[in-house]
Coordinates of C-alpha atoms and ligand atoms in Angstrom, one line a residue:
M1 CA 8.8 -5.1 -15.4
F2 CA 10.2 -2.1 -13.4
G3 CA 9.4 1.9 -14.9
L4 CA 5.4 0.5 -15.2
L5 CA 4.0 4.2 -15.5
R6 CA 0.7 4.1 -14.8
P7 CA -1.7 5.0 -18.1
Q8 CA -3.1 8.3 -18.4
S9 CA -4.9 10.3 -20.9
N10 CA -2.8 13.3 -22.7
L11 CA -2.3 15.2 -25.8
C12 CA -0.3 12.0 -26.9
R13 CA -1.7 9.1 -24.8
S14 CA -4.9 7.5 -24.7
A15 CA -6.2 5.3 -22.0
I16 CA -9.2 3.3 -22.1
E17 CA -10.6 1.6 -18.6
L18 CA -12.1 -1.5 -19.7
S19 CA -14.6 -0.9 -17.4
N20 CA -17.7 -2.5 -18.8
M21 CA -19.2 -6.2 -17.2
W22 CA -16.7 -8.5 -17.8
K23 CA -17.9 -11.8 -17.8
I24 CA -16.6 -14.3 -15.0
S25 CA -16.7 -17.9 -16.3
Y26 CA -16.3 -21.0 -13.6
H27 CA -17.8 -24.6 -13.3
G28 CA -19.5 -24.0 -16.3
K29 CA -21.1 -21.2 -16.1
E30 CA -21.0 -17.6 -18.0
K31 CA -22.0 -14.7 -15.7
P32 CA -21.6 -10.6 -16.2
V33 CA -19.3 -9.5 -12.9
A34 CA -18.1 -5.9 -12.2
V35 CA -14.3 -4.7 -12.3
S36 CA -12.6 -3.2 -10.4
A37 CA -13.9 -5.5 -7.4
S38 CA -13.5 -8.4 -5.6
W39 CA -16.0 -11.8 -7.0
N40 CA -16.6 -12.8 -3.4
E41 CA -19.1 -10.9 -2.3
Q42 CA -20.8 -10.6 -6.5
Y43 CA -22.3 -13.5 -6.0
E44 CA -23.5 -16.0 -3.1
D45 CA -21.7 -18.9 -4.8
L46 CA -18.4 -17.3 -5.8
F47 CA -17.8 -16.4 -1.4
L48 CA -15.0 -19.1 -1.4
E49 CA -14.1 -19.9 -4.8
E50 CA -10.2 -19.4 -5.3
G51 CA -10.0 -19.9 -8.9
P52 CA -8.6 -20.3 -11.2
L53 CA -11.1 -19.1 -13.2
E54 CA -11.5 -16.7 -16.2
Y55 CA -12.8 -13.5 -16.8
I56 CA -13.4 -11.9 -20.5
Y57 CA -13.6 -8.8 -21.6
D58 CA -14.7 -8.2 -25.9
I59 CA -12.7 -5.4 -26.9
D60 CA -12.7 -3.6 -30.7
V61 CA -9.4 -2.5 -31.6
P62 CA -9.6 0.1 -34.1
M63 CA -7.4 0.3 -37.5
S64 CA -5.7 3.3 -36.0
W65 CA -3.8 1.8 -33.3
K66 CA -2.1 -0.6 -36.4
N67 CA 1.8 1.4 -35.7
K68 CA 1.5 2.8 -31.8
R69 CA 2.9 1.4 -28.6
L70 CA -0.1 -0.4 -27.5
R71 CA -0.1 -2.1 -23.4
F72 CA -2.6 -3.6 -21.4
Y73 CA -2.0 -2.4 -17.9
F74 CA -3.9 -3.9 -14.6
G75 CA -3.9 -2.4 -11.7
A76 CA -4.0 -5.2 -9.7
V77 CA -5.1 -8.8 -9.8
N78 CA -5.8 -10.9 -6.7
T79 CA -3.3 -12.9 -6.9
K80 CA -1.7 -14.9 -9.6
S81 CA -3.1 -14.4 -13.0
K82 CA -2.6 -14.9 -17.2
V83 CA -3.4 -13.0 -20.0
Y84 CA -5.2 -14.3 -23.0
L85 CA -5.5 -11.6 -26.0
N86 CA -7.1 -14.0 -29.3
D87 CA -6.3 -16.9 -26.8
E88 CA -2.1 -15.9 -27.1
L89 CA -1.0 -15.8 -23.7
I90 CA 0.0 -12.0 -23.5
G91 CA 1.5 -11.8 -20.2
S92 CA 1.2 -13.1 -16.7
N93 CA 2.2 -11.9 -13.4
D94 CA 2.5 -14.0 -9.8
I95 CA 1.9 -11.1 -6.9
G96 CA -1.7 -9.2 -6.0
Y97 CA -2.1 -6.3 -4.9
L98 CA 0.7 -4.5 -7.3
P99 CA 0.4 -3.3 -10.9
F100 CA 1.3 -5.5 -14.2
E101 CA 1.6 -4.6 -17.8
C102 CA 1.4 -6.9 -20.6
D103 CA 2.6 -6.5 -24.2
P104 CA 0.1 -7.9 -26.6
A105 CA 1.9 -7.6 -30.4
G106 CA 1.6 -10.7 -32.1
A107 CA -1.9 -11.4 -31.0
I108 CA -3.9 -8.2 -31.8
K109 CA -5.9 -7.9 -34.8
Y110 CA -6.3 -4.6 -35.8
G111 CA -9.6 -3.1 -37.5
S112 CA -11.2 -6.3 -35.7
A113 CA -13.0 -8.0 -32.7
N114 CA -10.6 -9.4 -30.1
S115 CA -11.2 -11.0 -27.2
L116 CA -9.6 -10.3 -23.6
R117 CA -9.6 -13.1 -21.8
V118 CA -7.6 -13.6 -17.8
E119 CA -7.6 -16.4 -16.1
V120 CA -6.9 -16.0 -12.2
E121 CA -6.4 -17.9 -9.1
N122 CA -6.7 -16.8 -4.9
K123 CA -5.2 -20.0 -3.8
L124 CA -3.5 -19.4 -0.8
S125 CA -0.4 -20.9 -0.5
K126 CA 2.6 -21.2 1.4
D127 CA 4.6 -19.9 -1.7
G128 CA 2.1 -16.9 -2.2
L129 CA 1.9 -14.1 -0.9
P130 CA 0.6 -13.0 1.5
S131 CA 0.4 -16.5 2.5
G132 CA -2.3 -19.0 3.9
R133 CA -2.4 -23.8 4.4
M134 CA 0.3 -23.3 6.1
P135 CA 1.2 -26.6 8.4
G136 CA -1.9 -27.7 10.7
F137 CA -4.2 -25.4 8.9
E138 CA -6.7 -28.2 8.8
E139 CA -7.2 -28.7 12.3
G140 CA -7.5 -24.8 13.5
G141 CA -6.9 -21.4 12.4
N142 CA -8.8 -19.5 9.5
F143 CA -11.1 -20.5 7.3
P144 CA -10.6 -20.1 4.5
P145 CA -7.2 -20.6 5.5
A146 CA -5.3 -17.2 5.6
N147 CA -2.4 -16.8 7.5
F148 CA -3.7 -13.2 8.4
D149 CA -6.8 -12.2 9.4
F150 CA -8.1 -9.8 7.1
F151 CA -10.6 -11.9 4.0
P152 CA -8.4 -13.0 1.3
Y153 CA -10.6 -11.6 -1.7
G154 CA -9.8 -12.0 -5.1
G155 CA -10.0 -11.4 -9.1
I156 CA -9.4 -8.4 -11.2
I157 CA -9.6 -6.0 -8.2
R158 CA -7.5 -2.4 -9.7
M159 CA -9.2 -1.2 -13.6
P160 CA -7.1 -2.9 -16.4
Y161 CA -6.3 -0.2 -19.3
V162 CA -5.5 -0.6 -22.9
E163 CA -2.7 2.5 -23.5
I164 CA -2.5 3.5 -27.1
S165 CA 0.8 5.5 -27.1
S166 CA 4.0 6.4 -30.4
N167 CA 6.6 3.5 -30.3
A168 CA 8.2 6.7 -29.2
S169 CA 7.7 6.9 -25.4
I170 CA 8.0 7.4 -22.1
L171 CA 9.0 4.4 -19.9
D172 CA 9.3 6.2 -16.3
L173 CA 10.4 9.0 -14.2
N174 CA 11.8 8.9 -11.3
F175 CA 11.7 12.8 -9.5
R176 CA 14.6 13.1 -6.2
C177 CA 14.6 15.9 -4.3
D178 CA 16.2 14.7 -1.8
G179 CA 19.2 16.8 -1.6
S180 CA 16.6 20.1 -1.3
I181 CA 17.3 22.0 1.8
P182 CA 14.2 23.6 3.3
S183 CA 15.7 26.1 5.4
K184 CA 16.8 27.7 2.1
K185 CA 14.0 27.4 0.5
L186 CA 16.4 26.4 -2.0
G187 CA 14.6 22.8 -4.0
I188 CA 17.2 20.3 -5.6
V189 CA 15.8 18.4 -8.0
D190 CA 16.8 15.7 -10.3
V191 CA 15.0 14.3 -12.6
K192 CA 15.8 10.9 -14.3
V193 CA 13.6 9.9 -17.8
E194 CA 13.8 6.5 -19.6
V195 CA 12.8 6.1 -23.2
T196 CA 12.4 3.6 -25.9
D197 CA 14.5 3.3 -28.2
E198 CA 12.5 4.8 -31.0
C199 CA 13.1 8.3 -28.8
I200 CA 17.3 8.0 -29.9
G201 CA 17.9 11.0 -31.7
K202 CA 14.4 13.0 -31.1
D203 CA 14.8 15.9 -28.4
I204 CA 12.9 15.7 -25.2
E205 CA 11.8 18.8 -22.8
V206 CA 11.9 17.9 -18.9
S207 CA 9.9 21.0 -17.2
I208 CA 9.1 21.3 -13.6
G209 CA 7.1 23.6 -12.8
D210 CA 8.1 26.9 -14.6
L211 CA 11.3 25.4 -15.3
K212 CA 12.5 23.7 -18.1
S213 CA 15.4 21.4 -20.0
T214 CA 16.0 20.6 -23.0
K215 CA 18.5 18.3 -24.9
K216 CA 18.5 15.7 -27.5
I217 CA 18.0 12.1 -26.2
T218 CA 21.1 10.1 -26.9
S219 CA 20.6 7.3 -24.8
A220 CA 17.6 5.3 -23.0
K221 CA 17.9 7.5 -19.5
E222 CA 18.2 11.0 -20.0
D223 CA 19.3 13.0 -16.4
F224 CA 18.4 16.5 -15.4
H225 CA 19.1 18.3 -13.1
F226 CA 17.6 21.9 -11.5
E227 CA 17.7 24.5 -8.6
I228 CA 14.5 25.5 -7.7
K229 CA 15.1 29.2 -5.4
N230 CA 12.2 30.4 -3.5
A231 CA 10.7 26.9 -3.5
S232 CA 7.3 25.8 -1.9
F233 CA 8.0 22.6 0.2
W234 CA 5.5 19.9 0.4
E235 CA 4.4 20.4 3.9
L236 CA 1.4 19.4 5.9
D237 CA -0.8 22.1 6.1
D238 CA -0.1 23.2 2.2
P239 CA 0.6 20.2 0.5
Y240 CA 2.3 22.0 -2.5
L241 CA 2.7 20.2 -5.5
Y242 CA 4.7 20.7 -8.9
D243 CA 3.8 20.1 -12.1
L244 CA 6.6 17.5 -13.9
K245 CA 6.2 17.5 -17.5
A246 CA 8.2 15.2 -20.3
K247 CA 7.6 15.6 -23.7
I248 CA 9.8 14.2 -27.0
M249 CA 9.7 16.0 -29.9
S250 CA 9.8 15.2 -33.7
V251 CA 11.7 17.7 -35.6
G252 CA 9.6 20.2 -33.8
D253 CA 6.2 17.8 -33.4
L254 CA 5.3 16.1 -29.6
V255 CA 5.1 12.4 -29.6
D256 CA 4.5 11.8 -26.7
E257 CA 4.3 13.2 -23.0
Y258 CA 3.5 13.0 -19.4
K259 CA 2.7 14.6 -16.5
L260 CA 3.3 13.7 -12.8
K261 CA 2.4 16.7 -9.7
V262 CA 5.2 16.4 -7.3
G263 CA 5.9 17.6 -4.1
I264 CA 9.5 18.7 -2.6
R265 CA 9.9 18.3 0.4
T266 CA 12.9 15.6 2.8
I267 CA 12.2 13.4 5.1
T268 CA 15.3 12.6 7.5
L269 CA 15.7 10.9 11.4
D270 CA 17.2 11.8 14.3
D271 CA 17.7 9.4 16.8
K272 CA 13.9 10.2 18.2
H273 CA 12.1 11.9 15.7
I274 CA 10.9 11.5 11.8
L275 CA 11.7 15.0 10.3
L276 CA 9.4 16.1 7.3
N277 CA 12.0 19.4 6.0
G278 CA 13.9 19.3 8.8
K279 CA 10.8 19.8 11.5
P280 CA 10.1 16.8 13.3
V281 CA 6.9 15.0 12.9
K282 CA 4.3 13.0 14.9
L283 CA 2.7 10.1 13.2
L284 CA -0.9 10.4 14.1
G285 CA -3.4 8.1 12.7
F286 CA -3.8 4.3 11.6
G287 CA -3.6 1.2 10.3
K288 CA -6.5 -0.1 8.0
H289 CA -7.6 -1.8 5.4
E290 CA -8.9 -1.7 1.7
E291 CA -12.2 -3.2 1.8
F292 CA -15.4 -2.2 1.6
P293 CA -19.1 -4.7 1.5
V294 CA -20.0 -5.8 -2.0
E295 CA -16.8 -5.0 -3.7
G296 CA -14.7 -6.8 -1.0
Q297 CA -10.8 -5.0 -1.4
G298 CA -12.1 -2.8 -5.0
T299 CA -11.0 0.6 -5.8
F300 CA -14.4 2.3 -5.1
K301 CA -13.5 5.6 -5.3
P302 CA -16.3 7.1 -3.1
L303 CA -15.0 5.0 -0.2
I304 CA -11.4 7.3 -0.7
I305 CA -13.1 10.0 -0.5
K306 CA -15.2 9.5 2.5
D307 CA -12.1 7.6 4.3
Y308 CA -10.0 10.7 3.9
D309 CA -12.9 13.2 5.2
L310 CA -13.0 11.2 7.8
L311 CA -9.3 11.2 8.9
K312 CA -9.7 15.0 8.3
W313 CA -12.3 14.6 10.8
I314 CA -10.6 12.3 13.9
G315 CA -7.4 14.6 13.1
A316 CA -5.2 12.3 11.3
N317 CA -1.9 13.1 9.6
S318 CA -1.0 9.8 8.4
F319 CA -1.1 6.1 8.1
R320 CA -0.2 2.8 6.8
T321 CA -1.4 0.7 4.5
S322 CA -1.6 -2.5 6.1
H323 CA -1.3 -5.0 4.8
Y324 CA -0.4 -4.6 1.1
P325 CA 0.0 -1.5 -1.5
Y326 CA -2.8 0.2 -1.6
S327 CA -4.5 1.8 -5.0
E328 CA -2.8 4.3 -6.8
E329 CA -5.5 6.5 -6.6
W330 CA -4.9 6.6 -2.5
L331 CA -1.6 8.0 -3.0
D332 CA -3.2 10.6 -5.1
M333 CA -5.2 11.5 -2.1
A334 CA -2.8 12.1 -0.3
D335 CA -0.3 13.7 -2.2
E336 CA -3.1 16.3 -2.5
L337 CA -4.5 16.7 0.9
G338 CA -1.3 16.1 2.6
F339 CA -1.2 12.8 4.6
L340 CA 2.2 11.1 5.5
V341 CA 2.1 7.0 4.2
I342 CA 3.6 4.2 5.7
D343 CA 3.8 2.1 2.5
E344 CA 3.2 -1.8 3.2
A345 CA 4.8 -4.4 1.0
P346 CA 2.3 -7.7 1.3
H347 CA 4.5 -9.3 3.4
V348 CA 1.7 -10.8 6.8
G349 CA 2.9 -13.2 9.0
L350 CA 6.2 -14.3 7.4
E351 CA 7.5 -17.5 8.6
K352 CA 10.6 -20.1 9.2
Y353 CA 8.8 -22.0 6.1
H354 CA 9.2 -18.8 3.8
Y355 CA 12.7 -17.5 5.3
E356 CA 14.1 -20.9 4.3
N357 CA 12.3 -21.1 0.7
P358 CA 14.4 -19.6 -2.2
E359 CA 11.2 -18.8 -4.4
T360 CA 9.4 -16.8 -1.2
V361 CA 12.4 -15.1 -1.0
K362 CA 13.2 -13.6 -4.8
L363 CA 9.0 -12.9 -4.1
C364 CA 9.9 -10.9 -1.6
V365 CA 12.5 -9.4 -3.0
D366 CA 10.6 -8.3 -6.0
D367 CA 7.7 -7.1 -4.3
I368 CA 9.4 -4.5 -2.8
R369 CA 11.3 -3.5 -5.6
R370 CA 7.6 -3.6 -7.4
L371 CA 6.6 -1.5 -4.7
I372 CA 9.1 1.1 -5.2
D373 CA 9.3 1.7 -8.4
R374 CA 4.9 2.5 -8.7
D375 CA 4.8 4.7 -5.5
K376 CA 8.5 6.3 -6.0
N377 CA 7.1 9.3 -7.2
H378 CA 4.5 10.3 -3.8
P379 CA 5.7 12.6 -1.7
S380 CA 3.3 11.6 0.8
V381 CA 4.9 8.3 0.8
I382 CA 7.9 8.5 3.5
M383 CA 8.6 4.7 4.6
W384 CA 8.8 1.5 3.9
S385 CA 7.5 -0.9 5.6
V386 CA 9.0 -4.9 4.3
A387 CA 6.2 -6.7 6.4
N388 CA 4.1 -6.7 8.9
E389 CA 4.7 -9.3 12.1
P390 CA 7.2 -11.7 10.9
D391 CA 8.4 -14.1 13.2
S392 CA 11.1 -11.8 13.8
A393 CA 12.5 -13.9 17.1
H394 CA 13.5 -16.8 14.5
P395 CA 16.9 -16.6 14.2
K396 CA 17.1 -17.2 9.9
S397 CA 14.4 -13.7 9.8
D398 CA 18.1 -12.0 10.5
E399 CA 19.2 -12.5 7.5
F400 CA 16.4 -12.3 5.8
F401 CA 15.1 -9.1 6.5
K402 CA 18.7 -7.6 6.2
K403 CA 18.0 -8.9 2.4
L404 CA 14.8 -7.1 2.5
Y405 CA 16.2 -3.7 3.8
D406 CA 18.9 -3.7 1.7
T407 CA 16.3 -4.5 -1.2
A408 CA 14.3 -1.8 -0.3
K409 CA 17.3 1.1 0.1
D410 CA 18.9 0.0 -3.3
C411 CA 15.4 1.1 -5.0
D412 CA 15.6 4.2 -2.8
P413 CA 17.9 5.3 -0.3
T414 CA 15.9 8.3 0.6
R415 CA 13.5 6.7 2.4
P416 CA 13.1 5.1 5.8
V417 CA 12.5 2.0 5.7
T418 CA 10.9 -0.1 8.6
M419 CA 9.1 -3.8 9.4
V420 CA 6.6 -4.1 11.8
S421 CA 7.1 -6.7 14.7
C422 CA 5.3 -7.8 17.3
V423 CA 8.1 -9.9 19.2
P424 CA 8.2 -8.7 22.8
F425 CA 11.5 -6.0 23.2
C426 CA 11.0 -7.4 27.4
K427 CA 14.0 -9.4 28.2
K428 CA 11.9 -10.6 30.6
S429 CA 9.9 -12.3 28.2
G430 CA 12.1 -14.5 26.6
E431 CA 11.7 -13.8 23.0
Q432 CA 13.5 -11.4 21.5
D433 CA 13.6 -9.7 17.8
V434 CA 16.4 -10.3 15.8
A435 CA 15.7 -8.8 12.4
M436 CA 14.3 -5.3 13.6
K437 CA 18.5 -3.8 14.3
H438 CA 18.1 -4.0 10.5
F439 CA 15.4 -0.7 10.3
D440 CA 16.1 2.4 10.4
V441 CA 12.9 3.0 12.1
I442 CA 11.2 0.5 15.0
S443 CA 8.1 -0.4 14.3
V444 CA 5.6 -2.0 16.7
N445 CA 2.4 -3.9 17.2
R446 CA 1.0 -4.0 20.8
Y447 CA -2.2 -5.4 22.5
Y448 CA -1.8 -5.2 26.4
G449 CA -5.0 -4.9 27.8
W450 CA -6.5 -7.3 25.0
Y451 CA -4.8 -10.2 23.4
N452 CA -3.4 -10.1 27.0
H453 CA -3.9 -8.8 30.3
Q454 CA -7.8 -8.8 29.1
G455 CA -10.1 -6.0 30.6
K456 CA -7.0 -4.8 32.8
I457 CA -6.2 -1.1 31.1
E458 CA -4.3 0.2 34.2
E459 CA -1.7 -3.1 33.8
A460 CA -1.8 -2.8 29.6
E461 CA -0.3 1.1 30.9
K462 CA 2.5 -0.2 32.9
L463 CA 3.2 -3.0 30.4
L464 CA 3.4 -0.5 27.2
S465 CA 4.9 1.7 29.2
D466 CA 8.0 -0.9 30.2
D467 CA 7.9 -2.4 27.3
L468 CA 8.1 1.6 25.1
D469 CA 11.2 2.5 27.3
A470 CA 12.9 -0.9 26.2
L471 CA 12.6 0.0 22.7
R472 CA 15.1 3.1 23.6
T473 CA 18.2 0.4 23.5
Y474 CA 17.6 1.5 19.7
K475 CA 18.5 4.8 19.9
R476 CA 16.4 5.1 17.0
P477 CA 12.8 6.1 16.5
V478 CA 9.4 4.4 17.6
I479 CA 6.5 3.8 16.0
L480 CA 3.4 2.3 17.8
T481 CA 2.0 1.5 14.7
E482 CA -0.8 -1.2 16.6
F483 CA -2.3 -1.0 19.7
G484 CA -6.7 -1.7 19.7
A485 CA -9.3 -3.0 20.9
D486 CA -12.6 -4.8 19.3
A487 CA -16.1 -2.9 20.3
I488 CA -18.9 -3.7 18.8
S489 CA -21.0 -0.8 17.3
G490 CA -23.9 -0.6 20.2
F491 CA -22.7 -2.6 23.2
H492 CA -22.2 -0.7 26.2
A493 CA -20.8 -1.8 29.3
N494 CA -20.8 0.5 32.7
P495 CA -17.9 0.0 34.2
A496 CA -16.1 -0.3 30.8
Q497 CA -16.0 -4.0 29.7
M498 CA -14.2 -5.5 26.8
F499 CA -16.2 -5.3 23.2
S500 CA -18.1 -2.0 24.6
E501 CA -17.4 1.0 23.5
E502 CA -16.9 2.5 26.9
Y503 CA -14.1 -0.2 26.7
Q504 CA -12.1 0.5 23.3
S505 CA -12.6 4.4 24.2
E506 CA -11.0 4.3 27.1
Y507 CA -8.4 1.6 26.3
I508 CA -7.4 3.9 23.1
E509 CA -7.2 7.5 25.2
R510 CA -5.1 5.5 28.3
L511 CA -3.0 4.2 26.1
F512 CA -2.2 6.4 23.6
K513 CA -1.7 8.8 26.5
V514 CA 1.1 6.7 27.8
A515 CA 3.3 6.4 24.0
D516 CA 2.6 10.1 23.3
E517 CA 4.9 11.1 26.5
K518 CA 7.5 9.6 25.4
D519 CA 9.5 11.9 23.6
F520 CA 11.0 9.2 21.3
V521 CA 8.2 7.6 19.9
T522 CA 7.8 9.6 16.5
G523 CA 4.5 7.8 15.7
I524 CA 1.1 6.5 17.0
H525 CA -1.7 4.7 15.0
V526 CA -4.6 3.2 15.9
W527 CA -5.7 -0.7 15.0
A528 CA -8.2 0.1 13.2
F529 CA -9.6 3.0 11.0
A530 CA -12.7 0.9 10.2
D531 CA -14.2 -2.6 11.3
F532 CA -13.1 -5.2 8.4
K533 CA -14.1 -8.4 7.1
T534 CA -12.1 -11.8 8.4
A535 CA -12.0 -15.3 7.7
Q536 CA -14.2 -17.4 9.9
N537 CA -12.3 -17.9 13.3
I538 CA -13.9 -18.1 16.7
H539 CA -12.3 -14.6 17.2
R540 CA -13.8 -13.0 14.9
P541 CA -17.2 -13.0 14.6
L542 CA -17.3 -12.2 11.1
F543 CA -15.4 -9.2 11.8
N544 CA -12.3 -7.7 13.0
Y545 CA -14.0 -5.1 15.1
K546 CA -11.2 -3.2 16.1
G547 CA -12.7 0.0 13.8
V548 CA -12.9 3.5 15.6
F549 CA -15.4 3.4 13.0
T550 CA -18.2 0.7 11.7
R551 CA -17.3 -1.0 8.5
D552 CA -19.6 1.5 6.5
R553 CA -18.2 4.6 8.1
N554 CA -20.0 5.9 11.6
P555 CA -18.1 6.9 14.2
K556 CA -18.1 4.6 18.0
M557 CA -17.5 6.4 21.3
A558 CA -13.1 6.1 20.5
A559 CA -13.5 8.1 17.7
H560 CA -15.0 11.1 19.5
T561 CA -12.1 10.3 22.1
L562 CA -9.4 10.6 19.5
R563 CA -11.0 14.0 17.6
K564 CA -10.9 15.1 21.2
L565 CA -6.9 14.4 21.8
W566 CA -6.0 14.8 17.5
R567 CA -7.4 18.2 17.3
R568 CA -6.4 19.2 20.4
Ligands
GCB601 C1 -2.3 -7.5 14.5 C2 -2.5 -7.4 12.9 C3 -3.3 -7.2 12.2 C4 -4.9 -7.8 12.9 C5 -4.8 -7.3 14.5 C6 -5.7 -7.8 15.5 O1 -1.0 -6.9 15.5 O2 -1.4 -6.9 12.1 O3 -3.4 -7.5 10.9 O4 -5.8 -7.5 12.8 O5 -3.6 -7.8 15.2 O6 -6.6 -7.3 15.6 O7 -5.6 -8.6 15.9

């Protein structure tokens, strides 16, 4: 499962998007359905559907694909899926938001039509991730019964591909540059290449920019080392990307290649700051969601462009992929445009039940491995977040989060690891976070002046200030990963009152300034970038309205306020 390179078309590979209309089959009906998108808003009677239901696609397989390496790759299917080719099971997956692939050997018919069928289930459960139907859900809480407030969309949400390449194939590339010395413009680069057994005895060439290295392949893993003098470092205002290429050659003929864009940069910490290339950087930006009307959680490319344009417009330099990994296109753009990303695993609302359930523990560990495996080569990804708002006051969270932290460090010792906590740190409150001590960066969500001390911004300022100061006991950099207030676009009030644009704007401005004055607060992210669809709940009139942009991406008053603060 690991070493899952994204399909690509190049001189040796063809990656074909399975992007025609699929058929969806449910309750005895068969209808056209679009991928990559959620099923929920494509048909009224699918809105609350949890499956299992079937996606069907007919694909002609030419004879020329015989004796090639073939793989069916799914960018993400929410949440559990089984993949059948000509009625033979060729793969299954239990985790949403992350890619998986299936080997069709044995099931495929060459020179013939083939039928691909994906059975998808999106039933929220205590054991699933993200989880739902927690004890007591029948009496209260969200409907659908999610243990989080975004809508639990289902379906083939990211693009499926079939990729055809040589059997002598590159399986994985792992690019590392953490030993680089920015002050001397020295890029120190290590590349690990993993290949299929058919490559052994052939030649491999790896190049970065103008530097090349070639060797005979003697094992399934080969290491390369480069020292780049006068290197162009990946910086926020100049996110320089190098071309990394790996090629497999047999008696002078190119049999496989894989290309990546990579950036040379270091991410380190001192006790107050995140350092990009040795210099402190302050994260300004948002927590957001990857969702939009009709497509639900899908990959709508114009939206990605639009959101980055708005992030630039407002003066943000970063965001968190709350509360799950986003599509790879999001990270490609962050690499290219110079944004810093906190990359989050799909672990939201974890609690005692999860810490005690060995199946969930295993799923969480797998998720982290798969997330890091997918995103390890992106310069924009500066930190892993292993969870959002777990019950980190519970004694069992201590050992559980130590395990997740160790897993992340084991997969990637080069990036800081965080967990996002909503447990108060002030000793006064009686509750105490017991898991945060394991993490490199302290990330906290705080809603003074919204969920408590409602309508009282002055009290909120004082409480936030004291709370942040209390975090200094960790002697580590702090990120205020969430604070915010709902505002319904067009609601106005003088003086400012909750749900008005004025309240959201004033609240964000004043609390931002409180956090901004503290030199150990290395990042401030507003919740949220845009309004988003939620499950039904007495606290959520269809949407969470904490966006500073509306769901269709128009600015509220707070967006203009932030633009003034951030582009100063
Ligand atoms: C939080 C959660 C986020 C919610 C937000 C809210 O703390 O992390 O998922 O949407 O609060 O608006 O309540």
